[in-house]
Coordinates of C-alpha atoms in Angstrom, one line a residue:
Chain A
X1 CA 0.0 0.0 0.2
X2 CA 1.2 3.5 -0.9
X3 CA 0.4 6.3 1.6
X4 CA -0.1 10.1 1.0
X5 CA 3.6 10.8 1.4
X6 CA 4.4 8.4 -1.5
X7 CA 6.2 5.7 0.6
X8 CA 5.2 2.3 1.5
X9 CA 3.0 1.7 4.5
X10 CA 5.1 2.2 7.7
X11 CA 6.7 -0.7 9.8
X12 CA 5.3 -0.9 13.5
X13 CA 7.5 1.2 15.8
X14 CA 10.7 -0.5 17.0
X15 CA 9.1 -0.3 20.6
X16 CA 6.0 -2.3 20.7
X17 CA 3.4 0.4 20.4
X18 CA 0.0 -0.2 18.6
X19 CA -0.8 3.4 17.5
X20 CA -3.8 2.1 15.4
X21 CA -5.4 0.4 18.5
X22 CA -4.5 3.4 20.7
X23 CA -6.2 5.9 18.1
X24 CA -9.2 3.7 17.8
X25 CA -9.6 3.2 21.5
X26 CA -9.2 7.0 22.1
X27 CA -11.6 8.1 19.2
X28 CA -14.3 5.7 20.9
X29 CA -13.6 7.2 24.3
X30 CA -13.9 10.8 22.8
X31 CA -17.0 9.9 20.8
X32 CA -18.8 8.7 24.0
X33 CA -17.8 11.7 25.9
X34 CA -19.1 14.1 23.2
X35 CA -22.4 12.2 23.1
X36 CA -22.8 12.8 27.0
X37 CA -21.5 16.3 26.7
X38 CA -24.4 17.7 24.6
X39 CA -27.7 15.6 25.4
X40 CA -30.6 16.5 23.4
X41 CA -32.8 19.4 25.0
X42 CA -35.4 21.9 23.8
X43 CA -35.5 23.7 21.3
X44 CA -34.9 20.2 19.6
X45 CA -33.9 21.6 16.2
X46 CA -30.6 23.3 17.5
X47 CA -29.4 20.5 19.5
X48 CA -30.1 17.9 16.8
X49 CA -28.2 20.4 14.3
X50 CA -25.2 20.9 16.7
X51 CA -25.1 17.0 17.3
X52 CA -25.4 16.1 13.7
X53 CA -21.9 17.7 13.1
X54 CA -20.3 17.1 16.5
X55 CA -21.2 13.5 16.3
X56 CA -20.4 13.0 12.5
X57 CA -17.1 11.3 13.1
X58 CA -13.9 12.5 11.9
X59 CA -10.3 11.6 13.4
X60 CA -11.0 13.3 16.6
X61 CA -7.4 14.4 16.2
X62 CA -7.7 17.6 18.6
X63 CA -9.0 15.9 21.7
X64 CA -6.7 12.9 21.1
X65 CA -3.6 15.3 21.1
X66 CA -5.3 17.0 24.2
X67 CA -5.5 13.5 26.0
X68 CA -2.3 12.4 25.1
X69 CA -0.2 15.4 26.0
X70 CA -2.1 15.5 29.4
X71 CA -1.1 11.9 30.0
X72 CA 2.4 12.5 28.9
X73 CA 2.9 14.7 31.5
X74 CA 1.4 12.5 34.2
X75 CA -2.3 13.7 34.2
X76 CA -5.3 11.5 33.3
X77 CA -7.5 11.3 30.4
X78 CA -10.5 12.0 32.8
X79 CA -9.2 15.4 33.9
X80 CA -8.5 16.5 30.4
X81 CA -11.8 15.1 28.6
X82 CA -13.9 18.0 29.2
X83 CA -11.2 20.4 27.5
X84 CA -11.0 17.6 24.7
X85 CA -14.5 17.7 24.2
X86 CA -14.5 21.8 24.2
X87 CA -11.6 21.7 21.5
X88 CA -13.8 19.4 19.2
X89 CA -16.9 21.8 19.7
X90 CA -14.7 24.7 18.6
X91 CA -13.4 22.8 15.5
X92 CA -16.8 21.4 14.7
X93 CA -18.2 25.2 15.0
X94 CA -15.4 26.3 12.6
X95 CA -16.3 23.3 9.9
X96 CA -20.0 24.3 10.1
X97 CA -19.2 27.8 9.4
X98 CA -16.6 27.5 6.8
X99 CA -18.9 25.2 4.9
X100 CA -21.7 27.9 4.4
X101 CA -22.6 29.1 1.0
X102 CA -21.2 32.6 2.0
X103 CA -17.9 31.0 2.9
X104 CA -16.5 27.8 1.2
X105 CA -20.0 26.7 0.1
X106 CA -19.5 23.0 0.6
X107 CA -22.2 20.4 0.4
X108 CA -20.2 17.3 2.1
X109 CA -18.0 16.8 5.1
X110 CA -17.1 13.5 6.5
X111 CA -19.1 11.9 3.9
X112 CA -22.3 13.5 4.8
X113 CA -24.3 16.3 3.8
X114 CA -23.0 19.9 5.5
X115 CA -25.0 21.1 8.3
X116 CA -26.6 23.8 6.5
X117 CA -27.7 21.4 3.7
X118 CA -29.9 19.7 6.2
X119 CA -30.8 22.5 8.7
X120 CA -30.6 25.7 6.4
X121 CA -27.9 28.4 6.9
X122 CA -29.8 30.2 9.8
X123 CA -29.7 27.0 12.1
X124 CA -26.3 26.2 10.8
X125 CA -24.8 29.5 12.0
X126 CA -26.7 29.4 15.4
X127 CA -25.5 25.8 15.6
X128 CA -21.8 27.0 15.3
X129 CA -22.4 29.7 17.8
X130 CA -23.9 27.5 20.3
X131 CA -21.0 24.8 20.1
X132 CA -18.8 27.7 20.4
X133 CA -20.1 29.2 23.5
X134 CA -20.9 26.1 25.0
X135 CA -17.2 24.8 24.9
X136 CA -16.4 27.1 27.2
X137 CA -19.0 26.5 29.8
X138 CA -18.7 22.8 29.3
X139 CA -14.9 23.0 30.3
X140 CA -15.5 25.0 33.5
X141 CA -18.6 22.9 34.6
X142 CA -17.2 19.4 34.0
X143 CA -13.4 19.7 34.9
X144 CA -12.5 17.8 38.1
X145 CA -9.5 17.8 40.1
X146 CA -7.6 20.7 38.3
X147 CA -6.5 23.9 40.2
X148 CA -8.8 26.8 38.9
X149 CA -5.8 28.9 37.8
X150 CA -4.9 25.9 35.2
X151 CA -8.7 25.9 33.8
X152 CA -8.5 29.6 33.4
X153 CA -5.2 29.2 31.3
X154 CA -7.1 26.7 29.2
X155 CA -10.1 29.0 28.5
X156 CA -7.8 31.9 27.6
X157 CA -5.8 29.6 25.2
X158 CA -9.0 28.1 23.6
X159 CA -10.4 31.8 23.3
X160 CA -7.5 33.0 21.6
X161 CA -7.3 29.7 19.1
X162 CA -10.9 30.3 18.0
X163 CA -10.7 34.4 17.9
X164 CA -9.5 36.4 15.1
X165 CA -5.9 35.9 16.3
X166 CA -6.4 32.1 15.5
X167 CA -8.9 30.6 13.4
X168 CA -11.0 33.3 12.4
X169 CA -8.3 35.5 11.0
X170 CA -6.7 32.3 9.2
X171 CA -10.1 31.9 7.4
X172 CA -10.5 35.8 6.6
X173 CA -7.0 35.7 4.9
X174 CA -8.0 32.2 3.2
X175 CA -11.1 33.9 1.9
X176 CA -9.2 36.9 0.7
X177 CA -6.6 35.0 -1.3
X178 CA -9.0 32.8 -3.2
X179 CA -8.2 33.1 -7.0
X180 CA -5.0 35.1 -6.2
X181 CA -2.3 33.8 -8.2
X182 CA 0.5 35.7 -6.4
X183 CA -0.2 34.3 -2.9
X184 CA 3.3 33.9 -1.4
X185 CA 4.6 31.1 1.0
X186 CA 4.5 33.4 3.7
X187 CA 0.7 34.1 3.4
X188 CA 0.2 30.4 2.9
X189 CA 1.9 29.7 6.3
X190 CA -0.2 32.7 8.0
X191 CA -3.5 31.0 6.8
X192 CA -2.5 27.6 8.0
X193 CA -0.7 28.6 11.3
X194 CA -3.8 30.4 12.1
X195 CA -6.7 28.4 10.5
X196 CA -5.6 25.0 11.4
X197 CA -2.4 25.5 13.5
X198 CA -3.8 27.6 16.1
X199 CA -6.3 25.0 17.5
X200 CA -4.0 22.2 16.9
X201 CA -1.4 23.9 18.8
X202 CA -3.9 24.8 21.9
X203 CA -5.1 21.0 21.8
X204 CA -1.4 20.3 22.8
X205 CA -1.0 23.2 25.1
X206 CA -4.3 23.0 26.8
X207 CA -3.6 19.4 27.6
X208 CA 0.0 20.1 29.0
X209 CA -1.6 23.0 31.1
X210 CA -4.0 21.0 32.7
X211 CA -1.4 18.4 33.8
X212 CA 0.7 21.2 35.4
X213 CA 3.5 21.4 32.5
X214 CA 6.7 23.3 33.4
X215 CA 7.7 26.3 31.2
X216 CA 10.3 24.0 29.4
X217 CA 8.0 21.1 28.9
X218 CA 5.3 23.6 27.4
X219 CA 8.0 25.2 25.1
X220 CA 9.0 21.8 23.8
X221 CA 5.5 20.7 23.2
X222 CA 4.4 24.0 21.6
X223 CA 7.3 23.3 19.0
X224 CA 5.9 19.8 18.3
X225 CA 2.4 20.9 18.0
X226 CA 3.3 23.6 15.4
X227 CA 5.4 21.1 13.2
X228 CA 2.6 18.7 13.4
X229 CA -0.1 21.4 12.4
X230 CA 2.0 22.4 9.4
X231 CA 2.6 18.9 8.2
X232 CA -1.1 18.3 8.7
X233 CA -1.9 21.0 6.7
X234 CA 0.6 20.1 3.7
X235 CA -0.8 16.7 3.6
X236 CA -4.4 18.1 3.3
X237 CA -3.3 20.0 0.6
X238 CA -1.7 17.1 -1.1
X239 CA -4.8 14.6 -0.3
X240 CA -7.3 17.6 -2.1
X241 CA -5.1 16.7 -5.3
X242 CA -4.6 12.9 -5.1
X243 CA -7.6 11.6 -3.5
X244 CA -11.2 11.1 -4.6
X245 CA -14.3 12.4 -2.7
X246 CA -15.0 8.7 -1.4
X247 CA -11.7 8.6 0.3
X248 CA -11.9 12.0 1.7
X249 CA -15.3 12.3 2.9
X250 CA -15.6 15.8 1.5
X251 CA -15.2 17.6 -2.1
X252 CA -11.9 16.6 -3.6
X253 CA -9.9 18.6 -6.2
X254 CA -11.7 21.8 -4.6
X255 CA -8.4 23.7 -4.3
X256 CA -7.6 23.3 -8.0
X257 CA -10.8 24.3 -9.1
X258 CA -10.9 27.3 -6.9
X259 CA -7.5 28.2 -8.2
X260 CA -6.4 28.3 -4.6
X261 CA -2.7 28.5 -3.6
X262 CA -1.6 25.3 -1.7
X263 CA 1.8 24.0 -0.9
X264 CA 1.8 21.7 -4.0
X265 CA 1.0 24.4 -6.1
X266 CA 3.7 26.6 -4.7
X267 CA 6.5 23.6 -4.2
X268 CA 5.1 20.8 -6.3
X269 CA 3.7 17.3 -4.9
X270 CA 7.3 15.8 -4.2
X271 CA 8.7 18.7 -2.6
X272 CA 5.6 19.2 -0.2
X273 CA 5.7 15.3 0.6
X274 CA 9.4 15.8 1.5
X275 CA 8.7 18.7 3.8
X276 CA 5.6 17.1 5.3
X277 CA 8.0 14.2 6.3
X278 CA 11.0 16.5 7.4
X279 CA 8.5 18.4 9.8
X280 CA 7.1 15.1 11.0
X281 CA 10.6 13.8 11.9
X282 CA 11.4 17.2 13.6
X283 CA 8.2 16.8 15.7
X284 CA 9.2 13.3 16.6
X285 CA 12.6 14.5 17.7
X286 CA 11.0 17.4 20.0
X287 CA 9.7 14.9 22.2
X288 CA 12.9 12.6 22.6
X289 CA 13.4 13.6 26.0
X290 CA 10.3 12.4 27.3
X291 CA 11.2 8.7 26.3
X292 CA 8.5 6.1 26.0
X293 CA 5.8 8.1 27.4
X294 CA 6.0 10.1 24.3
X295 CA 5.1 7.2 21.9
X296 CA 1.3 8.3 21.3
X297 CA 2.2 11.9 20.4
X298 CA 5.4 10.6 18.4
X299 CA 3.0 8.1 16.7
X300 CA 0.3 10.8 15.9
X301 CA 3.1 13.0 14.2
X302 CA 4.0 9.9 11.9
X303 CA 0.4 9.2 11.0
X304 CA -0.3 12.5 10.2
X305 CA 2.1 12.2 7.1
X306 CA 0.7 8.7 6.2
X307 CA -3.0 9.3 6.5
X308 CA -5.2 8.9 3.5
X309 CA -8.0 11.2 4.7
Chain B
X1 CA -43.0 64.7 26.9
X2 CA -44.6 61.3 26.8
X3 CA -42.6 58.3 27.0
X4 CA -42.8 54.7 25.6
X5 CA -45.0 53.6 28.7
X6 CA -47.7 56.6 27.9
X7 CA -46.8 58.4 31.0
X8 CA -45.2 61.8 31.6
X9 CA -41.5 62.2 31.8
X10 CA -40.8 60.8 35.3
X11 CA -39.7 63.3 38.0
X12 CA -36.3 63.1 39.5
X13 CA -35.8 60.4 42.2
X14 CA -36.8 61.6 45.8
X15 CA -33.2 60.7 46.9
X16 CA -30.8 62.8 45.0
X17 CA -29.5 60.4 42.2
X18 CA -28.9 61.7 38.8
X19 CA -29.5 58.6 36.6
X20 CA -28.9 60.3 33.3
X21 CA -25.5 61.6 34.4
X22 CA -24.7 58.2 35.7
X23 CA -25.7 56.4 32.6
X24 CA -23.7 58.9 30.5
X25 CA -20.6 58.6 32.6
X26 CA -20.8 54.6 32.7
X27 CA -21.3 54.7 28.8
X28 CA -18.3 56.6 28.2
X29 CA -16.3 54.5 30.7
X30 CA -17.6 51.1 28.8
X31 CA -16.7 52.8 25.7
X32 CA -13.2 53.6 26.2
X33 CA -12.7 50.3 27.7
X34 CA -14.2 48.6 24.6
X35 CA -11.9 50.6 22.5
X36 CA -8.7 49.5 24.3
X37 CA -9.9 45.8 24.6
X38 CA -10.0 45.4 20.9
X39 CA -7.2 47.3 19.2
X40 CA -6.5 46.7 15.3
X41 CA -4.3 44.1 14.3
X42 CA -3.8 41.8 11.3
X43 CA -5.8 40.7 9.3
X44 CA -7.1 44.4 9.2
X45 CA -10.6 43.6 7.8
X46 CA -11.7 41.2 10.5
X47 CA -10.6 43.8 13.3
X48 CA -12.5 46.7 11.5
X49 CA -15.4 44.6 11.1
X50 CA -15.6 43.5 14.6
X51 CA -14.9 47.3 16.0
X52 CA -17.3 48.5 13.5
X53 CA -20.1 46.9 15.3
X54 CA -18.9 46.6 18.8
X55 CA -18.1 50.5 18.7
X56 CA -21.4 51.3 16.9
X57 CA -23.0 52.9 20.3
X58 CA -26.0 51.5 21.8
X59 CA -26.9 51.8 25.2
X60 CA -24.2 49.5 26.9
X61 CA -26.9 48.3 29.2
X62 CA -25.3 44.8 29.7
X63 CA -21.9 46.3 30.7
X64 CA -23.5 48.9 32.7
X65 CA -25.6 46.5 34.7
X66 CA -22.6 44.4 35.4
X67 CA -20.5 47.3 36.7
X68 CA -23.6 48.7 38.8
X69 CA -24.0 45.0 40.4
X70 CA -20.5 44.7 41.3
X71 CA -20.4 48.1 42.9
X72 CA -23.6 47.4 44.8
X73 CA -22.0 44.6 46.4
X74 CA -18.8 46.5 47.3
X75 CA -16.7 45.5 44.4
X76 CA -15.1 48.2 42.0
X77 CA -15.8 49.0 38.5
X78 CA -12.1 48.0 37.5
X79 CA -12.6 44.7 38.5
X80 CA -15.7 44.1 36.3
X81 CA -14.8 45.9 33.4
X82 CA -13.2 43.2 31.6
X83 CA -16.6 41.1 32.0
X84 CA -18.6 44.1 31.3
X85 CA -16.6 44.2 27.8
X86 CA -16.9 40.5 27.4
X87 CA -20.6 40.9 27.8
X88 CA -20.9 43.3 25.1
X89 CA -18.9 41.6 22.8
X90 CA -21.2 38.5 23.2
X91 CA -24.2 40.8 22.6
X92 CA -22.8 42.4 19.5
X93 CA -22.0 39.0 18.2
X94 CA -25.7 38.3 18.5
X95 CA -26.6 41.4 16.8
X96 CA -24.3 40.8 13.9
X97 CA -25.5 37.4 13.3
X98 CA -29.3 38.1 13.9
X99 CA -29.1 40.8 11.2
X100 CA -27.7 38.3 8.4
X101 CA -30.0 37.8 5.5
X102 CA -30.4 34.1 6.4
X103 CA -31.8 35.3 9.8
X104 CA -33.6 38.5 10.3
X105 CA -32.0 40.1 7.2
X106 CA -31.8 43.7 8.7
X107 CA -29.9 46.6 6.9
X108 CA -29.9 49.0 9.7
X109 CA -28.6 48.8 13.4
X110 CA -27.9 51.6 15.9
X111 CA -28.5 53.9 13.1
X112 CA -25.9 52.5 10.8
X113 CA -25.8 50.0 8.0
X114 CA -25.3 46.5 9.6
X115 CA -22.2 44.6 9.6
X116 CA -22.7 42.4 6.7
X117 CA -23.9 45.4 4.5
X118 CA -20.6 46.8 5.1
X119 CA -18.2 43.7 4.8
X120 CA -20.3 41.0 3.5
X121 CA -21.8 37.9 4.9
X122 CA -18.6 36.0 5.3
X123 CA -16.6 38.5 7.2
X124 CA -19.8 39.2 9.3
X125 CA -20.0 35.7 10.3
X126 CA -16.5 35.6 11.1
X127 CA -16.5 38.9 13.1
X128 CA -19.3 37.3 15.2
X129 CA -17.3 34.3 15.9
X130 CA -14.3 36.4 16.7
X131 CA -16.2 38.5 19.1
X132 CA -17.7 35.5 20.8
X133 CA -14.5 33.5 21.2
X134 CA -12.5 36.8 22.4
X135 CA -14.9 37.6 25.0
X136 CA -13.7 34.6 27.0
X137 CA -10.1 35.2 26.4
X138 CA -10.6 38.9 27.2
X139 CA -12.0 38.3 30.6
X140 CA -9.5 35.7 31.7
X141 CA -6.5 37.8 30.6
X142 CA -7.6 41.4 31.9
X143 CA -9.6 40.6 35.2
X144 CA -7.3 41.6 38.2
X145 CA -7.8 41.1 41.8
X146 CA -10.5 38.4 41.5
X147 CA -10.1 34.9 42.9
X148 CA -9.8 32.4 40.0
X149 CA -13.0 30.5 41.1
X150 CA -15.0 33.4 40.7
X151 CA -13.7 34.2 37.1
X152 CA -14.6 30.7 36.3
X153 CA -18.3 31.1 37.5
X154 CA -18.2 34.2 35.1
X155 CA -17.0 32.2 32.2
X156 CA -19.6 29.4 32.9
X157 CA -22.4 31.8 33.2
X158 CA -21.5 33.7 30.1
X159 CA -20.9 30.6 28.2
X160 CA -24.6 29.4 29.1
X161 CA -26.1 32.6 28.2
X162 CA -24.5 32.6 24.8
X163 CA -25.3 29.0 24.1
X164 CA -28.4 27.0 22.9
X165 CA -29.5 27.1 26.6
X166 CA -29.7 31.0 26.2
X167 CA -29.6 33.4 23.3
X168 CA -29.1 30.9 20.6
X169 CA -32.1 29.0 21.8
X170 CA -34.1 32.0 22.0
X171 CA -33.3 33.3 18.3
X172 CA -34.1 29.3 17.3
X173 CA -37.6 29.5 18.5
X174 CA -38.2 33.1 17.4
X175 CA -37.1 32.3 13.8
X176 CA -39.5 29.1 13.7
X177 CA -42.4 31.3 15.0
X178 CA -42.2 34.0 12.4
X179 CA -45.4 34.1 10.6
X180 CA -47.1 31.6 13.0
X181 CA -50.4 33.3 14.0
X182 CA -51.0 30.7 17.1
X183 CA -47.8 31.6 19.0
X184 CA -48.7 31.6 22.7
X185 CA -47.7 33.8 25.5
X186 CA -45.8 30.8 26.9
X187 CA -43.8 30.5 23.6
X188 CA -43.3 34.3 23.6
X189 CA -41.8 34.2 27.1
X190 CA -39.5 31.2 26.2
X191 CA -38.0 33.4 23.3
X192 CA -37.4 36.5 25.3
X193 CA -36.2 34.8 28.5
X194 CA -33.6 33.3 26.3
X195 CA -32.9 35.7 23.3
X196 CA -32.8 38.7 25.8
X197 CA -33.3 37.6 29.1
X198 CA -30.4 35.1 29.4
X199 CA -27.6 37.7 28.8
X200 CA -29.1 40.4 30.7
X201 CA -29.6 38.1 33.6
X202 CA -26.0 37.1 33.3
X203 CA -24.8 40.7 33.1
X204 CA -26.1 41.3 36.7
X205 CA -25.2 37.6 37.9
X206 CA -21.4 38.1 36.5
X207 CA -21.2 41.6 38.4
X208 CA -22.4 40.0 41.5
X209 CA -20.3 36.8 41.3
X210 CA -17.2 38.9 40.8
X211 CA -17.9 40.9 44.0
X212 CA -18.5 37.6 45.7
X213 CA -22.1 37.7 46.2
X214 CA -24.1 35.6 48.9
X215 CA -26.5 33.1 47.8
X216 CA -29.3 35.3 49.1
X217 CA -27.9 38.3 47.2
X218 CA -27.7 36.4 44.0
X219 CA -31.3 35.1 44.3
X220 CA -32.6 38.4 44.9
X221 CA -30.4 40.0 42.1
X222 CA -31.6 37.3 39.6
X223 CA -35.2 38.0 40.3
X224 CA -34.5 41.7 39.5
X225 CA -32.7 41.0 36.5
X226 CA -35.2 38.4 35.0
X227 CA -38.1 41.1 35.7
X228 CA -35.8 43.9 34.0
X229 CA -35.3 41.7 31.2
X230 CA -38.8 41.0 30.5
X231 CA -39.9 44.5 30.7
X232 CA -37.1 45.3 28.4
X233 CA -38.3 43.1 25.8
X234 CA -42.0 44.2 26.0
X235 CA -40.8 48.0 25.7
X236 CA -38.9 46.8 22.5
X237 CA -42.1 45.1 21.2
X238 CA -44.0 48.6 21.9
X239 CA -41.3 50.7 20.5
X240 CA -41.3 48.7 17.1
X241 CA -44.8 49.7 16.8
X242 CA -44.9 53.3 18.2
X243 CA -41.4 54.7 17.0
X244 CA -39.8 55.7 13.6
X245 CA -36.5 54.2 12.3
X246 CA -34.8 57.7 13.2
X247 CA -35.6 57.2 16.8
X248 CA -34.9 53.4 17.0
X249 CA -31.8 53.4 14.7
X250 CA -33.1 50.3 13.4
X251 CA -35.9 49.2 11.3
X252 CA -39.1 50.2 12.6
X253 CA -42.5 48.4 12.3
X254 CA -40.8 45.2 11.4
X255 CA -42.6 42.9 13.8
X256 CA -46.1 43.8 12.2
X257 CA -44.8 43.5 8.7
X258 CA -43.1 40.2 9.5
X259 CA -46.4 39.2 11.2
X260 CA -44.5 38.3 14.2
X261 CA -46.1 37.5 17.7
X262 CA -45.2 40.2 20.2
X263 CA -46.6 41.3 23.4
X264 CA -48.7 44.0 22.0
X265 CA -50.0 41.8 19.6
X266 CA -51.1 39.2 22.3
X267 CA -52.1 41.7 25.0
X268 CA -52.8 45.1 23.2
X269 CA -50.4 48.1 23.6
X270 CA -52.1 49.3 26.9
X271 CA -51.9 46.2 28.8
X272 CA -48.4 45.6 27.5
X273 CA -47.3 49.1 29.0
X274 CA -49.0 48.1 32.1
X275 CA -47.3 44.8 32.6
X276 CA -43.8 46.6 31.8
X277 CA -44.4 49.2 34.4
X278 CA -45.5 46.4 37.0
X279 CA -42.4 44.5 36.2
X280 CA -39.9 47.5 36.7
X281 CA -42.0 48.3 39.9
X282 CA -41.4 44.8 41.2
X283 CA -37.8 44.9 40.1
X284 CA -37.2 48.0 42.2
X285 CA -38.7 46.4 45.1
X286 CA -36.4 43.5 44.5
X287 CA -33.5 45.7 45.5
X288 CA -35.3 47.5 48.7
X289 CA -32.9 45.5 51.1
X290 CA -29.9 47.1 49.7
X291 CA -30.6 50.8 50.3
X292 CA -29.2 53.7 48.6
X293 CA -26.7 51.5 47.1
X294 CA -29.2 50.1 44.8
X295 CA -30.1 53.5 43.2
X296 CA -28.4 52.8 39.9
X297 CA -29.8 49.6 39.4
X298 CA -33.4 50.8 40.4
X299 CA -33.0 53.8 38.2
X300 CA -32.2 51.4 35.2
X301 CA -35.1 49.2 35.9
X302 CA -37.1 52.4 35.8
X303 CA -35.6 54.0 32.8
X304 CA -36.1 50.8 30.8
X305 CA -39.7 51.3 30.5
X306 CA -39.5 54.9 30.1
X307 CA -36.8 54.8 27.2
X308 CA -37.5 56.0 23.5
X309 CA -35.1 53.8 21.8

């Protein structure tokens, strides 16, 4: 089997760690927690709409990064779970809003019709708003056994990642650059460090904060998260070109049709693959000092460049 | 001069308290704080769009309620100001999104073109998202001299007020009821206790929480806020019928044209005015135990039913 990075499927890690089993188990844990976090209530339409997108599957990468980082530093997955769910709520909000006709106008997401195609634009906007606001309430109400100062740091990090200094700012520049043939790699980096990078980074740093990370640990984990975030986006761009809609679960070939600047359009496919691999390897190196406890995060850095959707 | 409640302009309060001067001074204080809270940054468009709506004037009722409640209980306006600004950011988000073509489709707000008429639907949606997320970050980063547990309570209250359990839920039912001739007063109450009431209530309870309110104070202030919130909405409905666009700063007569259920359409104008007056008087009574320190909040309860926009 050939993966997105053009290499054969990876070998099992030297140390016995089954990443696929780990990711599968974590995904199930996260999805059960998300289901409990947002029970149906009145008015039904809005809760159904929020749940439709929140429980539509996906890799659950952000919550898993949060849990794994908290555990790496000696915390438990229980104390990080409300924050992990909050991160996924914010991510889901951004997907619902980005898919709207006045934004990227997408009909499919995770293999299903997008939220506004089912519920209409008005409810889709409100579902996003509701998920964003609820993420903060949920984290505060459900986090147990963590000093309040740390929870406040998590709130500030998540708020910043979701704001104009984070994913909103990235989406604005992304929209402004559509059809512009002169987008530079600096602008593309700005878009992705904000649109995807900020929330991925805060997934790691929030997990670290909950566990009481030292400044040194935080700096090292931040570097890891930034490299993983950029690698993730480069691979996203590659997959948009090389995959079908069935494989992606969302519209494929969209960047090319929209005449959108991407890493492959600036660097070519092969150089993009190489850059993603380099970033992944550097991210794995960032965590060398943590020893075997870093295997999940290192495995994720590896899996991000070998993923097929 | 005849006011919205059909009575002559009110006399100065028996105790010497100049409410108009108080509101004017507070409004200036809040607007200066809002201006500082959200400086222009890159990408310019989104910050300009957020600032366009955030600094577009308005009564600043929510921030003033927050400051006044905190001071009533012995806190300072300084320690409540970041929360006051956060409340206005959330309120502004809800106005920007409610005005969108796929929602209430309004062209004017506070006497100016609505956000999407200037910046487009995409930026208007993102400006709302950005304001909502930033509200939480701003409160955490800027609040000084308050125990972290209290700030966490504020975050949870604000998150809930902005979510599907609060203003998002109210807007959903409001949209669903448009053109429905059989809306009951129970449904109308649901809409307004959620769409307007939740954030007004949290303005008061957040101010109280920051000052370290007792359970008894909180219960009493919550009753006050609920009555003021409902009175506010009844007067809003009355003004939509009796005022011009110039007076309101937003489209007038809209409820009638949209065939929307309102308190005047269910009860008639005169009974609606009476109900608003009764609520205002009961709200003033709620605060009797606080003595003179309650004059600002009592004045606000009075002003809400005598306002003209």
